[in-house]
Amino acid sequence: MKKWFAVIGNPISHSLSPTMHETWLKQLDIDASYIPIHVEQNQLERAVESLKLLGCSGWNVTVPFKEEIIPFLDDVDDSAKGIGAVNTVVKSSNNKYIGYNTDGLGFIESLGPILPEYNVLLIGAGGAARGIAHAFKRKGYTQLTIANRTLEKAIVLVDELKTGQAWTLEEAENKLNKFDIIVQTTSLGMKNNDASLPIQLSRLKVNAIVADIVYNPLVTPFLEEAKKYNVRTVNGIGMLVHQGALAFSYWNGVKPDTEEIIQQLIEQIGGNYVNR
Ligand code: ATR
């Protein structure tokens, strides 16, 4: 049977994943397709049963189903267990559907080569920060700092990680020169959202890397500000592409090219900006 893949979510019409996966399938001459599926809020269990019944080869999961899908899967890999969220479902050789999470690792891969001794600051303590924090920990970065508007949420995340430290945003702003990698994970700066900065960057270290997981707009106000200090900036499109590339490799046993598709997606979302 011809392989087929999907992405489920609500809403789903603006997802860039179909373009990305279809492009890779074509580039690698794999006879398969990848389709977006809109799932109604209260229909997730039925949708998952249908995907299994119809022999879907694997699918991505996006908002708002990443947590809710777990009980409907046959098993969950360690990459998703700690976070309690799945973004990729893989059909195993014995036809079991296993949940993985490639978001955090995808983000780390989007940074390019980084050193194990780097100090990492995550701004925000929501779902996106949790995925990235767990991935950094799995990669051996135990000295993470989580700074959040609501300190209690950062403390909960640090307790869950059993490593790192929780700070207020003010503390992060004041001691910013400690950090080699700074990751903006809040929704601030997203199109049509609050354009204010979570922290000021005047104490930025000279060689710091500043990343934002938001990719629309491609250059958020936070990255715009970081550019004034001539540091390397990384936009959110890399995370999108690298989480997809990992999912693709789990399904097809081959890692697709990431550079070309990054340029293609940037054009698709209307940017012409290259920042790494
Ligand atoms: P996601 O799953 O995308 O991470 P989330 O779980 O709702 O979304 O988390 C949103 C994050 O953005 C939180 O860290 C939130 O801070 P609080 O925990 O204090 O709510 C942060 N955030 C949202 N709006 C913010 C703002 N105006 N200033 C600073 N942080 C903000």
PDB file of C-alpha atoms in Angstrom, residues 78-79 82-84 101-108 111 120-147 153-166 181 183-185 213 239:
ATOM      1  CA  ASP A  78      10.689   8.990  26.497  1.00  0.00           C
ATOM      2  CA  SER A  79      10.985  12.155  24.376  1.00  0.00           C
ATOM      3  CA  GLY A  82       8.500  13.722  30.387  1.00  0.00           C
ATOM      4  CA  ILE A  83       6.826  16.617  28.614  1.00  0.00           C
ATOM      5  CA  GLY A  84       3.402  14.990  28.421  1.00  0.00           C
ATOM      6  CA  ASN A 101       8.102  14.682  20.625  1.00  0.00           C
ATOM      7  CA  THR A 102      10.566  16.270  18.201  1.00  0.00           C
ATOM      8  CA  ASP A 103       9.818  19.946  19.017  1.00  0.00           C
ATOM      9  CA  GLY A 104      12.532  20.529  21.615  1.00  0.00           C
ATOM     10  CA  LEU A 105      15.238  18.561  19.843  1.00  0.00           C
ATOM     11  CA  GLY A 106      14.227  20.244  16.579  1.00  0.00           C
ATOM     12  CA  PHE A 107      14.699  23.614  18.229  1.00  0.00           C
ATOM     13  CA  ILE A 108      18.188  22.671  19.496  1.00  0.00           C
ATOM     14  CA  LEU A 111      20.715  26.497  16.588  1.00  0.00           C
ATOM     15  CA  VAL A 120      21.072  28.637  28.505  1.00  0.00           C
ATOM     16  CA  LEU A 121      18.294  31.068  29.447  1.00  0.00           C
ATOM     17  CA  LEU A 122      14.708  30.194  28.545  1.00  0.00           C
ATOM     18  CA  ILE A 123      12.227  33.054  28.708  1.00  0.00           C
ATOM     19  CA  GLY A 124       8.754  31.692  29.420  1.00  0.00           C
ATOM     20  CA  ALA A 125       7.548  28.597  31.236  1.00  0.00           C
ATOM     21  CA  GLY A 126       4.617  27.411  29.104  1.00  0.00           C
ATOM     22  CA  GLY A 127       4.254  24.329  26.921  1.00  0.00           C
ATOM     23  CA  ALA A 128       6.844  25.415  24.369  1.00  0.00           C
ATOM     24  CA  ALA A 129       9.434  26.175  27.063  1.00  0.00           C
ATOM     25  CA  ARG A 130       8.772  22.818  28.710  1.00  0.00           C
ATOM     26  CA  GLY A 131       9.520  20.901  25.480  1.00  0.00           C
ATOM     27  CA  ILE A 132      12.723  22.843  24.868  1.00  0.00           C
ATOM     28  CA  ALA A 133      13.855  22.594  28.514  1.00  0.00           C
ATOM     29  CA  HIS A 134      13.432  18.807  28.536  1.00  0.00           C
ATOM     30  CA  ALA A 135      15.325  18.485  25.259  1.00  0.00           C
ATOM     31  CA  PHE A 136      18.243  20.589  26.577  1.00  0.00           C
ATOM     32  CA  LYS A 137      18.333  18.395  29.683  1.00  0.00           C
ATOM     33  CA  ARG A 138      18.359  15.202  27.576  1.00  0.00           C
ATOM     34  CA  LYS A 139      21.279  16.696  25.651  1.00  0.00           C
ATOM     35  CA  GLY A 140      23.195  17.156  28.919  1.00  0.00           C
ATOM     36  CA  TYR A 141      22.577  20.877  29.541  1.00  0.00           C
ATOM     37  CA  THR A 142      21.767  20.678  33.235  1.00  0.00           C
ATOM     38  CA  GLN A 143      22.384  24.335  34.143  1.00  0.00           C
ATOM     39  CA  LEU A 144      19.259  25.805  32.575  1.00  0.00           C
ATOM     40  CA  THR A 145      17.722  29.023  33.807  1.00  0.00           C
ATOM     41  CA  ILE A 146      13.982  29.495  33.313  1.00  0.00           C
ATOM     42  CA  ALA A 147      12.747  33.077  33.657  1.00  0.00           C
ATOM     43  CA  LYS A 153       5.401  28.558  36.904  1.00  0.00           C
ATOM     44  CA  ALA A 154       9.153  28.665  36.355  1.00  0.00           C
ATOM     45  CA  ILE A 155       9.637  27.027  39.767  1.00  0.00           C
ATOM     46  CA  VAL A 156       7.210  24.234  38.816  1.00  0.00           C
ATOM     47  CA  LEU A 157       9.144  23.600  35.600  1.00  0.00           C
ATOM     48  CA  VAL A 158      12.520  23.556  37.365  1.00  0.00           C
ATOM     49  CA  ASP A 159      11.115  21.129  39.983  1.00  0.00           C
ATOM     50  CA  GLU A 160       9.834  18.912  37.197  1.00  0.00           C
ATOM     51  CA  LEU A 161      13.238  19.000  35.434  1.00  0.00           C
ATOM     52  CA  LYS A 162      15.060  18.320  38.731  1.00  0.00           C
ATOM     53  CA  THR A 163      17.745  20.714  37.541  1.00  0.00           C
ATOM     54  CA  GLY A 164      18.313  24.376  36.744  1.00  0.00           C
ATOM     55  CA  GLN A 165      17.024  27.527  38.407  1.00  0.00           C
ATOM     56  CA  ALA A 166      13.897  29.683  38.257  1.00  0.00           C
ATOM     57  CA  ILE A 181      22.010  31.154  24.490  1.00  0.00           C
ATOM     58  CA  VAL A 183      15.524  31.573  23.940  1.00  0.00           C
ATOM     59  CA  GLN A 184      12.301  33.600  23.743  1.00  0.00           C
ATOM     60  CA  THR A 185       9.442  31.055  24.075  1.00  0.00           C
ATOM     61  CA  ILE A 213      10.505  30.349  18.532  1.00  0.00           C
ATOM     62  CA  MET A 239      12.559  24.899  14.758  1.00  0.00           C
TER      63      MET A 239
END
